[in-house]
Coordinates of C-alpha atoms and ligand atoms in Angstrom, one line a residue:
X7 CA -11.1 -38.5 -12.6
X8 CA -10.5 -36.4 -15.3
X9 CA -13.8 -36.7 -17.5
X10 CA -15.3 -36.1 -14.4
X11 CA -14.0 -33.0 -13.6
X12 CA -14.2 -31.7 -17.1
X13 CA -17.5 -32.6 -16.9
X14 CA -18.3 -30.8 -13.6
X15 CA -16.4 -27.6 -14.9
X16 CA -18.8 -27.6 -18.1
X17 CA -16.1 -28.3 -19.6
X18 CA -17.3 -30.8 -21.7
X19 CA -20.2 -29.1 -23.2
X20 CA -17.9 -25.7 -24.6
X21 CA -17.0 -26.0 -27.8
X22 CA -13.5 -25.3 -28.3
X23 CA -12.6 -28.4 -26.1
X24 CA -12.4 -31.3 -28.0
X25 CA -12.7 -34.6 -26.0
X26 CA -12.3 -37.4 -28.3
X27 CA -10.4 -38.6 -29.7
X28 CA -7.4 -37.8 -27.7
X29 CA -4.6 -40.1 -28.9
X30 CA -0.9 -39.8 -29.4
X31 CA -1.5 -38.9 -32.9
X32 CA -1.0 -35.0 -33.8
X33 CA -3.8 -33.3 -33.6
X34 CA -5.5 -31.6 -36.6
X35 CA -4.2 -28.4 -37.3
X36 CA -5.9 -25.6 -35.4
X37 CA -6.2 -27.8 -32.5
X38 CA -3.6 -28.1 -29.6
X39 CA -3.5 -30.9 -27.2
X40 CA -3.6 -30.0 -23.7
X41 CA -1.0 -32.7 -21.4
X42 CA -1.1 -33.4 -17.9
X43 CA 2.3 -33.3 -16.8
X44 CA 2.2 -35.8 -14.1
X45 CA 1.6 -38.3 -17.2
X46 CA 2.6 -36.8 -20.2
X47 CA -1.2 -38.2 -21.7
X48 CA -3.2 -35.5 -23.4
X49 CA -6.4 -34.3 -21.8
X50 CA -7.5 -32.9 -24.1
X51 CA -8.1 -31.1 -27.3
X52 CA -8.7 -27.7 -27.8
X53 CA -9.3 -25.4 -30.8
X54 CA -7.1 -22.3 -31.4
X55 CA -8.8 -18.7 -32.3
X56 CA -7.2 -18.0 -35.7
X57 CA -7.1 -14.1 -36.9
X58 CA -11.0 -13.9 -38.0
X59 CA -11.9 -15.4 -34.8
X60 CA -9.7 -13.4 -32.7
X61 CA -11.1 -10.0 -34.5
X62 CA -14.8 -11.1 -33.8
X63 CA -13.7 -11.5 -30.0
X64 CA -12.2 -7.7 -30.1
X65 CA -15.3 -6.8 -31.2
X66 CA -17.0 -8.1 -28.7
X67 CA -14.9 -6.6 -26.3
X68 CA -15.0 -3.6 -27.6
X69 CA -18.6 -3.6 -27.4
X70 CA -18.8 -5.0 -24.0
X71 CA -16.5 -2.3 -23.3
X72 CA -18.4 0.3 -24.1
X73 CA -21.4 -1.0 -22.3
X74 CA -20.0 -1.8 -19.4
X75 CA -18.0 1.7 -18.8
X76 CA -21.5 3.4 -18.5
X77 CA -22.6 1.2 -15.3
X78 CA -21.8 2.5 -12.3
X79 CA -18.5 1.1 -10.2
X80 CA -20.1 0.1 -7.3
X81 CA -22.8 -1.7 -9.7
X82 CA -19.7 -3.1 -11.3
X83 CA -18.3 -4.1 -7.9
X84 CA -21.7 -6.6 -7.4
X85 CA -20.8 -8.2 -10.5
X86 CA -17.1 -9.1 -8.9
X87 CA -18.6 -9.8 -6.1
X88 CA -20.9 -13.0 -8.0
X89 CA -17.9 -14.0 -9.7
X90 CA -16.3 -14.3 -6.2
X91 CA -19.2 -16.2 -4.6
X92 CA -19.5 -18.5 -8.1
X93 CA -15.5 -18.8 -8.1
X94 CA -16.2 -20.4 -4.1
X95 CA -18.3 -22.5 -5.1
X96 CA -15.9 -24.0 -7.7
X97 CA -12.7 -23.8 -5.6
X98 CA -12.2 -27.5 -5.3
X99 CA -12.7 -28.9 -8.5
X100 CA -11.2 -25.5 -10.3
X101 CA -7.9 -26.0 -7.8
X102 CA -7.9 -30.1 -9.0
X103 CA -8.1 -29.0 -12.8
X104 CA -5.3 -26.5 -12.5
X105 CA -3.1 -29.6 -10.5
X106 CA -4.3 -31.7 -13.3
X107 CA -3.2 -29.2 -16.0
X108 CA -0.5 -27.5 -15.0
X109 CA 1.0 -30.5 -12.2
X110 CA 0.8 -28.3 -9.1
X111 CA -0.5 -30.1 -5.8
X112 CA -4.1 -29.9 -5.0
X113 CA -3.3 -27.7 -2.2
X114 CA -1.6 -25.2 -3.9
X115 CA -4.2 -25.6 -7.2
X116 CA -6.9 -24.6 -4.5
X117 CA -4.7 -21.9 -2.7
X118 CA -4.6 -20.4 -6.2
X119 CA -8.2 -20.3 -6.5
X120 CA -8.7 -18.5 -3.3
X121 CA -6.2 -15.8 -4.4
X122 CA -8.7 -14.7 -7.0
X123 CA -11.5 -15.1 -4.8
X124 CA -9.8 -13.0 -2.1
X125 CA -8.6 -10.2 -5.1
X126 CA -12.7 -10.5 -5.7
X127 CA -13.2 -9.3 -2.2
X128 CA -10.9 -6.6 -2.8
X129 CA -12.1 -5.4 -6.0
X130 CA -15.7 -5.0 -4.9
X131 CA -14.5 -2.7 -1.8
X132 CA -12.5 -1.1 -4.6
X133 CA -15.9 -0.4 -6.4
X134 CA -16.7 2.2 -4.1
X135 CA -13.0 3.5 -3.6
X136 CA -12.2 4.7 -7.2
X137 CA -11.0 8.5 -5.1
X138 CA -9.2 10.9 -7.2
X139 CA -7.7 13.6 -5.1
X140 CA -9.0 17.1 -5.1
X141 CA -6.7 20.0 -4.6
X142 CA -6.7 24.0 -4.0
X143 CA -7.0 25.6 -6.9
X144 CA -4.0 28.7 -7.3
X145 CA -6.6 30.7 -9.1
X146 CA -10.3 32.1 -7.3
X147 CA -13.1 30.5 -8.3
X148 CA -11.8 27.7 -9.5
X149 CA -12.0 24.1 -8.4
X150 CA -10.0 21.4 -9.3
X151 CA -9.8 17.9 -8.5
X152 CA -8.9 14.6 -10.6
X153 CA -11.3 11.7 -11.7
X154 CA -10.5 8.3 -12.9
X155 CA -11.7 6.7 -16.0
X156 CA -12.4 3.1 -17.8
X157 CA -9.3 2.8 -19.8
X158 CA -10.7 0.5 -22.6
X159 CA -10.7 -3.4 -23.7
X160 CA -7.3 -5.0 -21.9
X161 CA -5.1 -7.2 -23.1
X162 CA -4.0 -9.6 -20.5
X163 CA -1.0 -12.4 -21.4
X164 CA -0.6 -15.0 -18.3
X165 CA 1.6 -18.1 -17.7
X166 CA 0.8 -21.6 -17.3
X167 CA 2.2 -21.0 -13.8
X168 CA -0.4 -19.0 -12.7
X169 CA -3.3 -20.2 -14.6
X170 CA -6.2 -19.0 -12.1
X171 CA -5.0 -16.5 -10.3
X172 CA -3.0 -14.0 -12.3
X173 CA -6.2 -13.4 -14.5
X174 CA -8.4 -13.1 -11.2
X175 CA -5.7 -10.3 -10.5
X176 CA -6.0 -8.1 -13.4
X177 CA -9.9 -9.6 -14.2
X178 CA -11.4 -8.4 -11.0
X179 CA -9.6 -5.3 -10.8
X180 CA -9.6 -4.2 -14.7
X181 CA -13.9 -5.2 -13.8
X182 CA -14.4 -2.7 -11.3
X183 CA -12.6 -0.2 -12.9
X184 CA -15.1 -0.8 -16.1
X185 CA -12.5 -2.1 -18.7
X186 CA -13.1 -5.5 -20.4
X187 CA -11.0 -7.7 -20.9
X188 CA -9.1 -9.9 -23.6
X189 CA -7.5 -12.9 -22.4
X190 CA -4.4 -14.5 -23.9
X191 CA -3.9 -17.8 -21.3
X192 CA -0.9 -20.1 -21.9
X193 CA -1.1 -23.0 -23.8
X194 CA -0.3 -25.3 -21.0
X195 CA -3.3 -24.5 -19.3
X196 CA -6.0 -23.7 -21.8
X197 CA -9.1 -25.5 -20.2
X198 CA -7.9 -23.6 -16.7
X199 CA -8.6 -20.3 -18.7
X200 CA -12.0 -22.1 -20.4
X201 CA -13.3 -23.0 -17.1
X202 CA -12.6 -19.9 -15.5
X203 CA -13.0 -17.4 -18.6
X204 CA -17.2 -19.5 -18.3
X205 CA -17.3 -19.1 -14.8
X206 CA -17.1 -15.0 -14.9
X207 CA -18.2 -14.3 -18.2
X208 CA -21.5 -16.8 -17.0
X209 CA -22.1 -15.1 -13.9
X210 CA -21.6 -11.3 -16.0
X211 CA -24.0 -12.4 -19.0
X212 CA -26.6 -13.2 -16.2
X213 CA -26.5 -10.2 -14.5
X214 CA -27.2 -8.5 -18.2
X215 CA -23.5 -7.9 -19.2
X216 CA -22.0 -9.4 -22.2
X217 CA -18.6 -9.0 -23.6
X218 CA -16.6 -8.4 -20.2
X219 CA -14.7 -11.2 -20.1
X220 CA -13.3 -12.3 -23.6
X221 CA -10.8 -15.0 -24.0
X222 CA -8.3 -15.4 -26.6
X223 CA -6.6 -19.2 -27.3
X224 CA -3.6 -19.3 -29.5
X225 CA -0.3 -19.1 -30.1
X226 CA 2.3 -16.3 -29.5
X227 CA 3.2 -16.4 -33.2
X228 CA -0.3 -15.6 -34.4
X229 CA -2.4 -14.3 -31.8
X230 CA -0.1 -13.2 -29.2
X231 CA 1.5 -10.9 -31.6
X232 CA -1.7 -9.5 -32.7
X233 CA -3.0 -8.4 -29.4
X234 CA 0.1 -6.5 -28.5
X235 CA 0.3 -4.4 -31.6
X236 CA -3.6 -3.9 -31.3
X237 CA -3.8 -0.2 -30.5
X238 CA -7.7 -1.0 -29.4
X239 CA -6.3 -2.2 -26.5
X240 CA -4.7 0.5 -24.6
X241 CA -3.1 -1.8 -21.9
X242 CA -1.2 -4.8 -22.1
X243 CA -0.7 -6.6 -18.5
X244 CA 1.9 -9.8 -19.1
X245 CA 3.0 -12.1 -16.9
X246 CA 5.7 -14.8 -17.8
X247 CA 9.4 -14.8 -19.3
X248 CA 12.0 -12.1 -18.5
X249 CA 12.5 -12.5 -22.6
X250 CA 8.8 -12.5 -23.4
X251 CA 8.4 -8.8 -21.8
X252 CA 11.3 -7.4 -23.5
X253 CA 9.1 -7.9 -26.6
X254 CA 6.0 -7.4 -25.4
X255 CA 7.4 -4.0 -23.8
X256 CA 9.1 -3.0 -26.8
X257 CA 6.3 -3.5 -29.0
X258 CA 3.5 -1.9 -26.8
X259 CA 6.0 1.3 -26.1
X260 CA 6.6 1.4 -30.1
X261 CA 2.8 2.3 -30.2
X262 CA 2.7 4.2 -27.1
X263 CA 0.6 1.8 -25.3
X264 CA 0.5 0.9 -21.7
X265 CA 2.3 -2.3 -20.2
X266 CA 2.5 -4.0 -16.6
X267 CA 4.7 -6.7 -16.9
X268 CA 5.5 -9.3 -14.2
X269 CA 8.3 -10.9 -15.1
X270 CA 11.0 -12.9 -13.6
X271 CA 12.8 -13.5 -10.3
X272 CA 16.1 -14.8 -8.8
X273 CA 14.9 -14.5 -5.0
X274 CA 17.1 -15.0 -2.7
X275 CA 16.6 -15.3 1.3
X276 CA 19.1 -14.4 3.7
X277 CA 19.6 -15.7 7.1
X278 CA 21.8 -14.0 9.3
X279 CA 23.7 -15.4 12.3
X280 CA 20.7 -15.2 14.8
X281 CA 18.1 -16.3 13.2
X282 CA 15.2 -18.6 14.0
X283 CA 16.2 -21.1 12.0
X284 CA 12.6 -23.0 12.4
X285 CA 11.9 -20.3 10.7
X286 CA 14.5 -20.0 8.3
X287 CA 14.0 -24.1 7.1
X288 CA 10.1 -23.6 6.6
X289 CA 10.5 -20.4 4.7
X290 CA 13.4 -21.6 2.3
X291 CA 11.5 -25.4 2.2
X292 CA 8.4 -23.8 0.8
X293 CA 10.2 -20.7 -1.0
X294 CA 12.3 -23.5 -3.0
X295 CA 10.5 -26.4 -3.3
X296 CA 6.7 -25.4 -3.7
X297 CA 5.1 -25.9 -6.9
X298 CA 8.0 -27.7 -8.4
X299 CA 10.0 -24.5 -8.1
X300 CA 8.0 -22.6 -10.9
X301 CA 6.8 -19.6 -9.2
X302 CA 8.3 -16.3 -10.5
X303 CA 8.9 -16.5 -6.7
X304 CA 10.1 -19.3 -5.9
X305 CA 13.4 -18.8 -4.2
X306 CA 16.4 -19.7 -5.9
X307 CA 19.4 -18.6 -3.7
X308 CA 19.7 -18.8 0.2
X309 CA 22.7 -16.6 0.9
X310 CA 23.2 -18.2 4.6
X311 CA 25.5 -16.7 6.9
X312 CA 28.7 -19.2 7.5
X313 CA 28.2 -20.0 11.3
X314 CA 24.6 -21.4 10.7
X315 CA 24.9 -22.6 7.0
X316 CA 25.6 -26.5 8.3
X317 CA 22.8 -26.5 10.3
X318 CA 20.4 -25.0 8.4
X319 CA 21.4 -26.9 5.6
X320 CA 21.7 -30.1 6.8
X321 CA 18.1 -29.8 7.9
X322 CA 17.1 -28.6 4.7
X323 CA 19.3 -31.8 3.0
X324 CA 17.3 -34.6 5.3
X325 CA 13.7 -32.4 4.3
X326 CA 14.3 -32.9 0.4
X327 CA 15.5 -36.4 1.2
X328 CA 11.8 -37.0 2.5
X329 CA 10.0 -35.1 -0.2
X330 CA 6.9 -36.9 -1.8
X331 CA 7.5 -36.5 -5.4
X332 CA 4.2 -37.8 -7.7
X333 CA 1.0 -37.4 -8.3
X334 CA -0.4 -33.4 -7.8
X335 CA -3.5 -34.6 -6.7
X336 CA -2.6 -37.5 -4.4
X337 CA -3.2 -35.6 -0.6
X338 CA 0.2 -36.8 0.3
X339 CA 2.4 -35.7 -2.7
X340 CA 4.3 -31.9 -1.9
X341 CA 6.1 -32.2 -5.0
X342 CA 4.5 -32.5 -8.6
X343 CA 5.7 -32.6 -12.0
X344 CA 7.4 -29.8 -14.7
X345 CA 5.4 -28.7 -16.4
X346 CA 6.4 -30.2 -20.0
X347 CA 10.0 -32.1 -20.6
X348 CA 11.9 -28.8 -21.9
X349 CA 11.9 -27.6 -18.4
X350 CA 13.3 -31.4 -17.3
X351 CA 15.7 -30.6 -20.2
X352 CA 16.5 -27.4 -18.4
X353 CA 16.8 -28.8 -15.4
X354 CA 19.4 -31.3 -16.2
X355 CA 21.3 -28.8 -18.1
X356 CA 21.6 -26.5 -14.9
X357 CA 22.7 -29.0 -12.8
X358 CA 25.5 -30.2 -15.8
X359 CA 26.2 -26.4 -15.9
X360 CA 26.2 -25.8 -11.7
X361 CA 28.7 -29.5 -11.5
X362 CA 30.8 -27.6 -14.3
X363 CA 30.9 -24.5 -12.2
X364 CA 32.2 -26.0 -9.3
X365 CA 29.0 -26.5 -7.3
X366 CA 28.6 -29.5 -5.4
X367 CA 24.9 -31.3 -5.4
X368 CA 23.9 -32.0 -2.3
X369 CA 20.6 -33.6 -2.5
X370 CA 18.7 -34.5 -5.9
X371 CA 20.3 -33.5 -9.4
X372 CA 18.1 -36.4 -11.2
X373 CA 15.2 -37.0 -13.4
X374 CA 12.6 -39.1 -11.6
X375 CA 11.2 -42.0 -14.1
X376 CA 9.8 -45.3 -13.6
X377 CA 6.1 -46.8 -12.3
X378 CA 4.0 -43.8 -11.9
X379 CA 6.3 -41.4 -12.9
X380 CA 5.4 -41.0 -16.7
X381 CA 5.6 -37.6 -17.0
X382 CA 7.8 -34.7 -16.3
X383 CA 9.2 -35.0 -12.6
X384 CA 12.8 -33.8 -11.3
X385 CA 14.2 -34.2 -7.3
X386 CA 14.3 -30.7 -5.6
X387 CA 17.9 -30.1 -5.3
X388 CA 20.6 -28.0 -3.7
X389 CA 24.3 -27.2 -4.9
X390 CA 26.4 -25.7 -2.6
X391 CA 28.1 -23.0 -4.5
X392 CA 31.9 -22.8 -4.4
X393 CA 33.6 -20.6 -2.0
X394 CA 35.4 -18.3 -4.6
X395 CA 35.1 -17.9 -8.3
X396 CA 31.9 -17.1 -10.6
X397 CA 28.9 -18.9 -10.4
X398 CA 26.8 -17.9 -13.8
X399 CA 24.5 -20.5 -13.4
X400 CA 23.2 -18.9 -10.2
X401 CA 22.2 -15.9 -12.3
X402 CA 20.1 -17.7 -14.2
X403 CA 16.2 -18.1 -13.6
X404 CA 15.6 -22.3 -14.3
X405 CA 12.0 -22.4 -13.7
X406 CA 12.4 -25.7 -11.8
X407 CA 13.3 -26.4 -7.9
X408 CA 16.8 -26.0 -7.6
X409 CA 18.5 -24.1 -4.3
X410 CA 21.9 -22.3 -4.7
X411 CA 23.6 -21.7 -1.4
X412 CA 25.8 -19.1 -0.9
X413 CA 27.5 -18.8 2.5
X414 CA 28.8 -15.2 3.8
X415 CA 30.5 -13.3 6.6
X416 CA 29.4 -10.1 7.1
X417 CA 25.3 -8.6 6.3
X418 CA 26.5 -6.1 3.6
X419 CA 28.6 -8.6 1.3
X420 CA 24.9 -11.0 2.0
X421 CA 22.7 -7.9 0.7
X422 CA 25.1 -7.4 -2.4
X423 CA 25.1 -11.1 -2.9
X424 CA 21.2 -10.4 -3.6
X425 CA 21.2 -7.9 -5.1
X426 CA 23.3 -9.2 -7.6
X427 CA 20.4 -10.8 -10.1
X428 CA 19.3 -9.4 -13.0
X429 CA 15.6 -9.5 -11.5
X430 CA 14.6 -7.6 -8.2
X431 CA 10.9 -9.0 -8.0
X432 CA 11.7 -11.2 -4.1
X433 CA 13.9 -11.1 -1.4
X434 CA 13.6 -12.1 2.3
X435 CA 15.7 -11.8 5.5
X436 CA 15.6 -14.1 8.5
X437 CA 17.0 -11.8 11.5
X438 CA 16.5 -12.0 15.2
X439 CA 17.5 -8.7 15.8
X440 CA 16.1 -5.2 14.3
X441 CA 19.8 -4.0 13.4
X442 CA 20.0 -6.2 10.1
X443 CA 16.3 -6.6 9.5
X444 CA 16.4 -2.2 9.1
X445 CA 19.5 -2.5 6.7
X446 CA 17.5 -4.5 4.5
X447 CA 14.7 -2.2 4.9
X448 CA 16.8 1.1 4.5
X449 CA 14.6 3.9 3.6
X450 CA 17.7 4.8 1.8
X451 CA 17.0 2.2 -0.5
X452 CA 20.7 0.5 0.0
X453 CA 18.9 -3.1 1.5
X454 CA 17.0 -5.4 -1.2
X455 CA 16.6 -3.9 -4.3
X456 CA 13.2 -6.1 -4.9
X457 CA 9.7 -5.3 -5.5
X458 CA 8.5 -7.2 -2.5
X459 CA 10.4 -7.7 0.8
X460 CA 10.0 -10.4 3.6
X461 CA 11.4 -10.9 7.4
X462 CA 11.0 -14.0 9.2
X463 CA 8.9 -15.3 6.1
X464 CA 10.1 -16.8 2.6
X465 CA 10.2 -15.0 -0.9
X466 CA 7.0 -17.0 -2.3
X467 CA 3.3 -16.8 -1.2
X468 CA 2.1 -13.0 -1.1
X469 CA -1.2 -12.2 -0.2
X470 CA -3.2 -10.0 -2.7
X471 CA -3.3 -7.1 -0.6
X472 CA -0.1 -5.7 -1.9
X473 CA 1.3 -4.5 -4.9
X474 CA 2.9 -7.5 -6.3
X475 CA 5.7 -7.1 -8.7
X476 CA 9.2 -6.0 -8.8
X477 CA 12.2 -4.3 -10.3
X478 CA 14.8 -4.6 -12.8
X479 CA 14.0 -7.6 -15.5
X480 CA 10.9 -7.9 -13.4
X481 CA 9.5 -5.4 -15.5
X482 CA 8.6 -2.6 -12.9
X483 CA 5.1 -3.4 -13.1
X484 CA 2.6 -3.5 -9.7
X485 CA -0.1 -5.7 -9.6
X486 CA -2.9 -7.4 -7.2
X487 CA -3.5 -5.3 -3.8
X488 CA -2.7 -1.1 -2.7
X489 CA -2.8 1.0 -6.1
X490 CA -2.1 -1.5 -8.8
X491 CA -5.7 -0.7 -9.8
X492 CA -4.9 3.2 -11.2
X493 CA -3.1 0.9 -13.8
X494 CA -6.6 0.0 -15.1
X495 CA -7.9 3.3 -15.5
X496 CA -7.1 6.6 -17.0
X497 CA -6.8 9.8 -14.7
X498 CA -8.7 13.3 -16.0
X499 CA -7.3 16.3 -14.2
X500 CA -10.5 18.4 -14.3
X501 CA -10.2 22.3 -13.8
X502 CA -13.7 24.1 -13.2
X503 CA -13.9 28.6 -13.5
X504 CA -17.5 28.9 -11.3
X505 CA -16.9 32.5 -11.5
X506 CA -17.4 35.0 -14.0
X507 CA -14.1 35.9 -15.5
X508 CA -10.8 34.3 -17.1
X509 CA -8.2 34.0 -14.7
X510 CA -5.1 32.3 -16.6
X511 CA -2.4 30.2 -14.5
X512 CA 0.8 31.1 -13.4
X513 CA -1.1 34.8 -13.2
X514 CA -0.5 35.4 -17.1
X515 CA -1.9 38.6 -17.9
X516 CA -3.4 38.5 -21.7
X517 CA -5.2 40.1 -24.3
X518 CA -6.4 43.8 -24.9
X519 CA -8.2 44.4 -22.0
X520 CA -5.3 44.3 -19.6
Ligands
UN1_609 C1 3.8 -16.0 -10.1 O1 4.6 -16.9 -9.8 O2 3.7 -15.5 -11.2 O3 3.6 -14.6 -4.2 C2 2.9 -15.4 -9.1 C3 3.3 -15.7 -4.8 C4 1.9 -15.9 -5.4 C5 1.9 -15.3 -6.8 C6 3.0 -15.9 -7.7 N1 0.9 -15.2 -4.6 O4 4.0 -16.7 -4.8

């Protein structure tokens, strides 16, 4: 299956992947082994840029940059739009390479391909929707309006989460805009970035435009630190750890640069009393249990209301019971491996740390091992959290499927239940009526403090037509859908005198002749 694919994906033929031999042995320096999860076997080699390398790449990005800024946006936007059609035509084996490389089920590897595809879509009507605003002038004569503006090479930093689509997100938009790009992937998931790096910077070196789409592979100590103290690179968009953007924030600001960091979440979903608690179970099965529990959405507490949290949770209880934990890319499977054993390790120390607390596991807790379970799977779980008395470990963001459930009384103790995380990037409400579903909504900002807000749906799955991102350790930073796009771009205020004589702002008289 795999040599296959690889070979399908061109994989194969690029020569920083290195196919044989792929044994047990450590690699030779310089080149990192690439695992699937679901077996804990290498896939693959694959060579790391070292500084020399990495310089040559800005370069080239640099170059492409300044190439690429002079064709026009909606010339830019058919460019996207190829990269959309050639990313269609690979959505099934691209989605079974990112379930092979990073353990999440072929579904979701494929729904993650379509989430760039559809930011594709978007980005080419963006091409011809660049608008700066114009507005009245104070003084006669005088026109004024703003324009928007290439910004320069990117630096963009995503997790092995995401592999696909988080680059289609800033890729496609930071295109159109006319930026290039320079693409720092996560380890886990190199030959994801390879194939998909290929795939656009193919389809933009046919159309005659080279250096767009640049792709950096190495570590955090030596190349990750490089391209956020690069002042070439006026933005840096990261997605991953709640720790890795406090550096990469503090770092970028120390030169003034731009950041947009996606960070974190502790999403929580609320159910109140009347719920439809159909509803209520899909959204929370899918919000907790998808992809292993390693989305930065994923939610992590349901905050239930008392009268319905034996219902609702029994239901959810027999659910994980029946869960198909194994292979990502068997049809049946809904639950695939971690992504590498520190995250089992993690795991297991949550649950040890949520028994400690006084939580009670009701389904799960354990490692799964045995025939065809080589590599890094864990049962989705749910603690019931104690009725009084601190719960740290709920605070915490384990990037693995485990539920806390918190029960409560009345709305307003619920909505300070969640917003009490560190994060504010997810939240939901299930609500029957419109009284509770508006407090969370308050346009006085008092309901969920989080970037994105559902009703009647869970805190996982957003569609790209938003601005995706959130608050607090989230980072603040918008991406995907709306606006996210003025991100990419620098604005000019432009001020035009048509007439024939000065006329200074704010009606300053100067100079000899008044
Ligand atoms: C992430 O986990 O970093 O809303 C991104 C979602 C996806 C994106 C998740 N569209 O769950």
């Amino acid at each position: 299956m795999s040599s296959a694919l690889l070979e399908h994906l061109g994989l194969a033929d690029d020569d920083r992947v290195v196919l044989e031999p792929v044994g047990d042995e450590t690699p030779e320096a310089g080149i990192v082994l690439t695992e699937n999860p679901a077996t804990g076997r290498p896939i693959a080699g694959v060579r790391l840029d070292t500084e020399e390398s990495y310089e040559q790449t800005m370069l080239a990005a640099i170059a492409g940059f300044d190439r690429w800024r002079r064709v026009p946006a909606p010339v830019r936007g058919q460019v996207v739009r190829a990269i959309g059609e050639e990313m269609r035509r690979s959505l099934e084996p691209l989605g079974e390479l990112i379930a092979l490389e990073v353990g999440k089920i072929r579904a979701e590897g494929i729904g993650e391909v379509q989430e760039t595809i559809d930011i594709a879509d978007f980005a080419v009507g963006l091409s011809r929707q660049l608008y700066g605003k114009t507005m009245p002038s104070e003084r006669p004569e005088h026109r004024m309006y703003e324009q928007w503006l290439p910004l320069g090479p990117i630096g963009v930093i995503s997790a092995f989460n995401f592999p696909n689509a988080v680059w289609g997100w800033n890729a496609m938009l930071g295109a159109v805009c006319g930026d290039s790009l320079v693409w720092k992937p996560s380890l886990f998931a190199p030959l994801t970035a390879i194939a998909t790096n290929s795939i656009a910077d193919r389809v933009a070196c046919q159309m005659g435009h080279e250096g767009v789409f640049n792709l950096v592979i190495g570590t955090d100590d030596v190349i990750g630190e490089r391209l956020i103290h690069d002042r070439r690179l006026p933005l840096i968009s990261a997605t991953g750890s709640c720790r890795m953007g406090r550096h990469v924030g503090a770092v970028v600001a120390r030169r003034l640069g731009r950041t947009l960091l996606e960070l974190g979440g502790n999403n929580a979903i609320i159910v109140e009393p009347d719920a439809d608690l159909d509803l209520a179970f899909e959204g929370t099965f899918f919000g907790a249990v998808g992809t292993a529990g390693q989305r930065c959405t994923t939610t992590r507490r349901l905050i239930v209301h008392e009268s319905v949290a034996d219902v609702l949770v029994d239901r959810l209880v027999t659910a994980y019971k029946g869960v198909v934990i194994g292979d990502p890319l068997d049809r049946r499977t809904l639950v695939g491996p971690l992504i590498n054993s520190r995250s089992v390790d993690q795991f297991l120390r949550a649950i040890e740390q949520a028994k400690q607390q006084g939580g009670e596991v009701l389904v799960g807790g354990e490692r799964v091992t045995g025939d065809g379970f080589g590599g890094h799977f864990v049962q989705p779980t749910i603690v019931r959290v104690p009725a009084s008395g601190a719960f740290p470990i709920a605070h915490e963001e384990t990037f693995a499927p485990i539920l806390y459930v918190f029960t409560y009384r009345d709305l307003d103790e619920a909505l300070a239940m969640q917003n009490n995380a560190d994060q504010g990037l997810s939240s939901a409400i299930f609500a029957g009526g419109m009284r509770a579903v508006e407090r969370f909504l308050s346009p006085a900002g008092t309901g969920s403090d989080c970037g994105l807000a559902y009703v009647n749906g869970g805190t996982s799955g957003a569609e790209i037509g938003g601005a995706f991102g959130g608050e607090k350790d989230t980072g603040g930073g918008r991406e995907s859908g709306s606006d996210s796009w003025k991100q990419y771009m620098r604005r000019q205020t432009v001020t035009i005198n048509h007439g024939s004589s000065m006329r200074l702002a704010q009606g300053i008289e100067f100079g000899a002749s008044s």
